């Protein structure tokens, strides 16, 4: 009988999205989500209108409370506090990170279940470029060099 051991993996700081930051984290506080992904649903929740049920638990529409709607979201232990009330009863509904050529860019938005506000945090390395931007710059430099 084989037995799997769970080992905690310790990652170096240079591969963690919230370490070795070379610019300030931008923050914003909003009464509606800044990320488009849940903006329509939030308005419906606050008006008492039915929203679409998460497909992994059923189908159809249902009138939900904020707690019920956000029940499947996880907490962000890296940035757990609300920017308005400093409460830690928060859930993260939006997180995106992009790494390119060892440069990083990320954005995160939390919903505070105590004051119902959204805390936005985002970061980008000063010299971050997407692959498309990098290629464009490279070919513009090549064209300039041959001109």
PDB file of C-alpha atoms in Angstrom:
ATOM      1  CA  UNK A   1       0.000   0.000   0.000  1.00  0.00           C
ATOM      2  CA  UNK A   2       1.540   3.281  -1.076  1.00  0.00           C
ATOM      3  CA  UNK A   3       1.241   6.329   1.053  1.00  0.00           C
ATOM      4  CA  UNK A   4       1.583   9.873  -0.205  1.00  0.00           C
ATOM      5  CA  UNK A   5       3.254  12.343   2.071  1.00  0.00           C
ATOM      6  CA  UNK A   6       2.166  15.926   1.883  1.00  0.00           C
ATOM      7  CA  UNK A   7       5.224  18.124   2.039  1.00  0.00           C
ATOM      8  CA  UNK A   8       4.987  21.839   2.319  1.00  0.00           C
ATOM      9  CA  UNK A   9       6.838  23.470  -0.521  1.00  0.00           C
ATOM     10  CA  UNK A  10       8.779  26.610   0.300  1.00  0.00           C
ATOM     11  CA  UNK A  11       9.211  28.824  -2.725  1.00  0.00           C
ATOM     12  CA  UNK A  12      11.934  31.452  -3.024  1.00  0.00           C
ATOM     13  CA  UNK A  13      10.806  35.075  -2.879  1.00  0.00           C
ATOM     14  CA  UNK A  14      11.639  35.720  -6.530  1.00  0.00           C
ATOM     15  CA  UNK A  15       8.814  33.424  -7.694  1.00  0.00           C
ATOM     16  CA  UNK A  16       6.107  34.772  -5.385  1.00  0.00           C
ATOM     17  CA  UNK A  17       3.831  37.405  -6.873  1.00  0.00           C
ATOM     18  CA  UNK A  18       3.779  39.619  -3.767  1.00  0.00           C
ATOM     19  CA  UNK A  19       7.503  39.632  -2.935  1.00  0.00           C
ATOM     20  CA  UNK A  20      10.424  41.676  -4.321  1.00  0.00           C
ATOM     21  CA  UNK A  21       8.148  44.443  -5.563  1.00  0.00           C
ATOM     22  CA  UNK A  22       9.933  47.256  -7.408  1.00  0.00           C
ATOM     23  CA  UNK A  23       7.032  49.715  -7.540  1.00  0.00           C
ATOM     24  CA  UNK A  24       4.178  50.632  -5.195  1.00  0.00           C
ATOM     25  CA  UNK A  25       0.988  48.575  -5.111  1.00  0.00           C
ATOM     26  CA  UNK A  26      -1.917  50.557  -6.527  1.00  0.00           C
ATOM     27  CA  UNK A  27      -5.072  50.413  -4.422  1.00  0.00           C
ATOM     28  CA  UNK A  28      -8.657  51.459  -4.980  1.00  0.00           C
ATOM     29  CA  UNK A  29     -11.836  51.184  -2.946  1.00  0.00           C
ATOM     30  CA  UNK A  30     -15.184  50.718  -4.696  1.00  0.00           C
ATOM     31  CA  UNK A  31     -18.825  50.019  -3.883  1.00  0.00           C
ATOM     32  CA  UNK A  32     -19.110  47.858  -7.016  1.00  0.00           C
ATOM     33  CA  UNK A  33     -16.522  45.459  -8.432  1.00  0.00           C
ATOM     34  CA  UNK A  34     -13.834  47.083 -10.555  1.00  0.00           C
ATOM     35  CA  UNK A  35     -13.262  43.732 -12.272  1.00  0.00           C
ATOM     36  CA  UNK A  36     -15.935  43.199 -14.896  1.00  0.00           C
ATOM     37  CA  UNK A  37     -16.365  39.514 -14.091  1.00  0.00           C
ATOM     38  CA  UNK A  38     -18.958  40.028 -11.304  1.00  0.00           C
ATOM     39  CA  UNK A  39     -20.210  43.583 -11.846  1.00  0.00           C
ATOM     40  CA  UNK A  40     -23.597  42.606 -13.327  1.00  0.00           C
ATOM     41  CA  UNK A  41     -24.232  39.926 -10.694  1.00  0.00           C
ATOM     42  CA  UNK A  42     -23.355  42.334  -7.861  1.00  0.00           C
ATOM     43  CA  UNK A  43     -25.949  44.834  -9.049  1.00  0.00           C
ATOM     44  CA  UNK A  44     -28.559  42.052  -9.211  1.00  0.00           C
ATOM     45  CA  UNK A  45     -27.663  40.808  -5.710  1.00  0.00           C
ATOM     46  CA  UNK A  46     -27.991  44.299  -4.242  1.00  0.00           C
ATOM     47  CA  UNK A  47     -31.357  44.850  -5.973  1.00  0.00           C
ATOM     48  CA  UNK A  48     -32.708  41.470  -4.884  1.00  0.00           C
ATOM     49  CA  UNK A  49     -32.909  40.105  -8.424  1.00  0.00           C
ATOM     50  CA  UNK A  50     -32.148  36.461  -9.234  1.00  0.00           C
ATOM     51  CA  UNK A  51     -28.642  35.564 -10.424  1.00  0.00           C
ATOM     52  CA  UNK A  52     -27.428  32.516 -12.299  1.00  0.00           C
ATOM     53  CA  UNK A  53     -26.549  29.572 -10.070  1.00  0.00           C
ATOM     54  CA  UNK A  54     -22.962  28.316 -10.256  1.00  0.00           C
ATOM     55  CA  UNK A  55     -23.068  25.400 -12.756  1.00  0.00           C
ATOM     56  CA  UNK A  56     -21.063  23.145 -10.426  1.00  0.00           C
ATOM     57  CA  UNK A  57     -23.934  23.128  -7.900  1.00  0.00           C
ATOM     58  CA  UNK A  58     -26.987  23.316 -10.156  1.00  0.00           C
ATOM     59  CA  UNK A  59     -28.655  25.281 -12.910  1.00  0.00           C
ATOM     60  CA  UNK A  60     -31.152  28.102 -13.213  1.00  0.00           C
ATOM     61  CA  UNK A  61     -31.513  31.353 -11.318  1.00  0.00           C
ATOM     62  CA  UNK A  62     -31.923  32.156  -7.635  1.00  0.00           C
ATOM     63  CA  UNK A  63     -32.219  35.195  -5.395  1.00  0.00           C
ATOM     64  CA  UNK A  64     -29.105  35.065  -3.205  1.00  0.00           C
ATOM     65  CA  UNK A  65     -27.615  36.895  -0.264  1.00  0.00           C
ATOM     66  CA  UNK A  66     -24.085  38.286  -0.483  1.00  0.00           C
ATOM     67  CA  UNK A  67     -22.800  35.482   1.771  1.00  0.00           C
ATOM     68  CA  UNK A  68     -24.471  32.803  -0.339  1.00  0.00           C
ATOM     69  CA  UNK A  69     -23.213  34.314  -3.609  1.00  0.00           C
ATOM     70  CA  UNK A  70     -19.620  34.549  -2.358  1.00  0.00           C
ATOM     71  CA  UNK A  71     -19.551  31.220  -0.482  1.00  0.00           C
ATOM     72  CA  UNK A  72     -17.284  29.480  -3.019  1.00  0.00           C
ATOM     73  CA  UNK A  73     -14.710  32.282  -3.140  1.00  0.00           C
ATOM     74  CA  UNK A  74     -11.482  31.895  -1.225  1.00  0.00           C
ATOM     75  CA  UNK A  75      -9.643  34.207   1.077  1.00  0.00           C
ATOM     76  CA  UNK A  76      -6.393  35.858  -0.019  1.00  0.00           C
ATOM     77  CA  UNK A  77      -4.007  35.296   2.875  1.00  0.00           C
ATOM     78  CA  UNK A  78      -1.384  37.568   1.289  1.00  0.00           C
ATOM     79  CA  UNK A  79      -3.702  40.606   1.433  1.00  0.00           C
ATOM     80  CA  UNK A  80      -6.548  39.652   3.785  1.00  0.00           C
ATOM     81  CA  UNK A  81      -7.671  43.077   5.015  1.00  0.00           C
ATOM     82  CA  UNK A  82     -10.339  45.412   3.695  1.00  0.00           C
ATOM     83  CA  UNK A  83      -9.029  48.814   2.628  1.00  0.00           C
ATOM     84  CA  UNK A  84     -12.063  50.566   4.144  1.00  0.00           C
ATOM     85  CA  UNK A  85     -12.713  48.972   7.534  1.00  0.00           C
ATOM     86  CA  UNK A  86      -9.500  46.923   8.019  1.00  0.00           C
ATOM     87  CA  UNK A  87     -11.694  43.866   8.595  1.00  0.00           C
ATOM     88  CA  UNK A  88     -10.414  40.431   7.620  1.00  0.00           C
ATOM     89  CA  UNK A  89     -13.796  38.895   6.763  1.00  0.00           C
ATOM     90  CA  UNK A  90     -12.951  39.116   3.060  1.00  0.00           C
ATOM     91  CA  UNK A  91     -13.184  36.890  -0.008  1.00  0.00           C
ATOM     92  CA  UNK A  92     -11.231  37.259  -3.233  1.00  0.00           C
ATOM     93  CA  UNK A  93     -13.358  37.140  -6.368  1.00  0.00           C
ATOM     94  CA  UNK A  94     -10.783  38.259  -8.926  1.00  0.00           C
ATOM     95  CA  UNK A  95      -7.096  37.486  -9.317  1.00  0.00           C
ATOM     96  CA  UNK A  96      -4.942  37.636 -12.438  1.00  0.00           C
ATOM     97  CA  UNK A  97      -1.165  37.422 -12.652  1.00  0.00           C
ATOM     98  CA  UNK A  98       1.106  37.555 -15.664  1.00  0.00           C
ATOM     99  CA  UNK A  99       4.799  36.765 -15.744  1.00  0.00           C
ATOM    100  CA  UNK A 100       6.955  37.520 -18.770  1.00  0.00           C
ATOM    101  CA  UNK A 101      10.755  37.486 -18.874  1.00  0.00           C
ATOM    102  CA  UNK A 102      10.901  37.393 -15.063  1.00  0.00           C
ATOM    103  CA  UNK A 103       8.781  40.529 -14.792  1.00  0.00           C
ATOM    104  CA  UNK A 104       5.371  40.411 -13.140  1.00  0.00           C
ATOM    105  CA  UNK A 105       2.022  42.096 -13.233  1.00  0.00           C
ATOM    106  CA  UNK A 106      -1.011  41.191 -11.123  1.00  0.00           C
ATOM    107  CA  UNK A 107      -4.373  42.428  -9.918  1.00  0.00           C
ATOM    108  CA  UNK A 108      -6.588  41.278  -7.065  1.00  0.00           C
ATOM    109  CA  UNK A 109      -9.997  42.327  -5.798  1.00  0.00           C
ATOM    110  CA  UNK A 110     -11.554  41.376  -2.475  1.00  0.00           C
ATOM    111  CA  UNK A 111     -15.115  41.716  -1.223  1.00  0.00           C
ATOM    112  CA  UNK A 112     -15.432  42.636   2.450  1.00  0.00           C
ATOM    113  CA  UNK A 113     -18.372  40.724   3.896  1.00  0.00           C
ATOM    114  CA  UNK A 114     -18.649  43.203   6.788  1.00  0.00           C
ATOM    115  CA  UNK A 115     -18.957  46.522   4.919  1.00  0.00           C
ATOM    116  CA  UNK A 116     -19.736  45.202   1.376  1.00  0.00           C
ATOM    117  CA  UNK A 117     -16.985  47.185  -0.323  1.00  0.00           C
ATOM    118  CA  UNK A 118     -14.451  45.988  -2.864  1.00  0.00           C
ATOM    119  CA  UNK A 119     -10.717  46.439  -2.238  1.00  0.00           C
ATOM    120  CA  UNK A 120      -8.617  46.517  -5.423  1.00  0.00           C
ATOM    121  CA  UNK A 121      -4.861  45.984  -5.437  1.00  0.00           C
ATOM    122  CA  UNK A 122      -2.684  45.872  -8.538  1.00  0.00           C
ATOM    123  CA  UNK A 123       1.007  45.852  -9.305  1.00  0.00           C
ATOM    124  CA  UNK A 124       3.231  45.969 -12.364  1.00  0.00           C
ATOM    125  CA  UNK A 125       7.008  45.917 -12.573  1.00  0.00           C
ATOM    126  CA  UNK A 126       8.131  49.237 -14.096  1.00  0.00           C
ATOM    127  CA  UNK A 127       9.672  47.503 -17.126  1.00  0.00           C
ATOM    128  CA  UNK A 128       6.975  44.839 -17.570  1.00  0.00           C
ATOM    129  CA  UNK A 129       6.060  44.130 -21.188  1.00  0.00           C
ATOM    130  CA  UNK A 130       3.728  41.559 -22.681  1.00  0.00           C
ATOM    131  CA  UNK A 131       5.235  39.237 -25.311  1.00  0.00           C
ATOM    132  CA  UNK A 132       3.509  41.318 -27.994  1.00  0.00           C
ATOM    133  CA  UNK A 133       4.976  44.577 -26.660  1.00  0.00           C
ATOM    134  CA  UNK A 134       8.430  42.983 -26.405  1.00  0.00           C
ATOM    135  CA  UNK A 135       8.294  41.706 -30.000  1.00  0.00           C
ATOM    136  CA  UNK A 136       7.041  45.055 -31.292  1.00  0.00           C
ATOM    137  CA  UNK A 137       9.895  46.878 -29.559  1.00  0.00           C
ATOM    138  CA  UNK A 138      12.420  44.342 -30.853  1.00  0.00           C
ATOM    139  CA  UNK A 139      11.305  44.689 -34.489  1.00  0.00           C
ATOM    140  CA  UNK A 140      11.100  48.472 -34.282  1.00  0.00           C
ATOM    141  CA  UNK A 141      14.704  48.515 -33.063  1.00  0.00           C
ATOM    142  CA  UNK A 142      15.714  46.161 -35.902  1.00  0.00           C
ATOM    143  CA  UNK A 143      13.992  48.372 -38.482  1.00  0.00           C
ATOM    144  CA  UNK A 144      15.605  51.494 -37.036  1.00  0.00           C
ATOM    145  CA  UNK A 145      19.047  49.833 -37.103  1.00  0.00           C
ATOM    146  CA  UNK A 146      18.732  48.904 -40.786  1.00  0.00           C
ATOM    147  CA  UNK A 147      17.270  52.255 -41.885  1.00  0.00           C
TER     148      UNK A 147
END
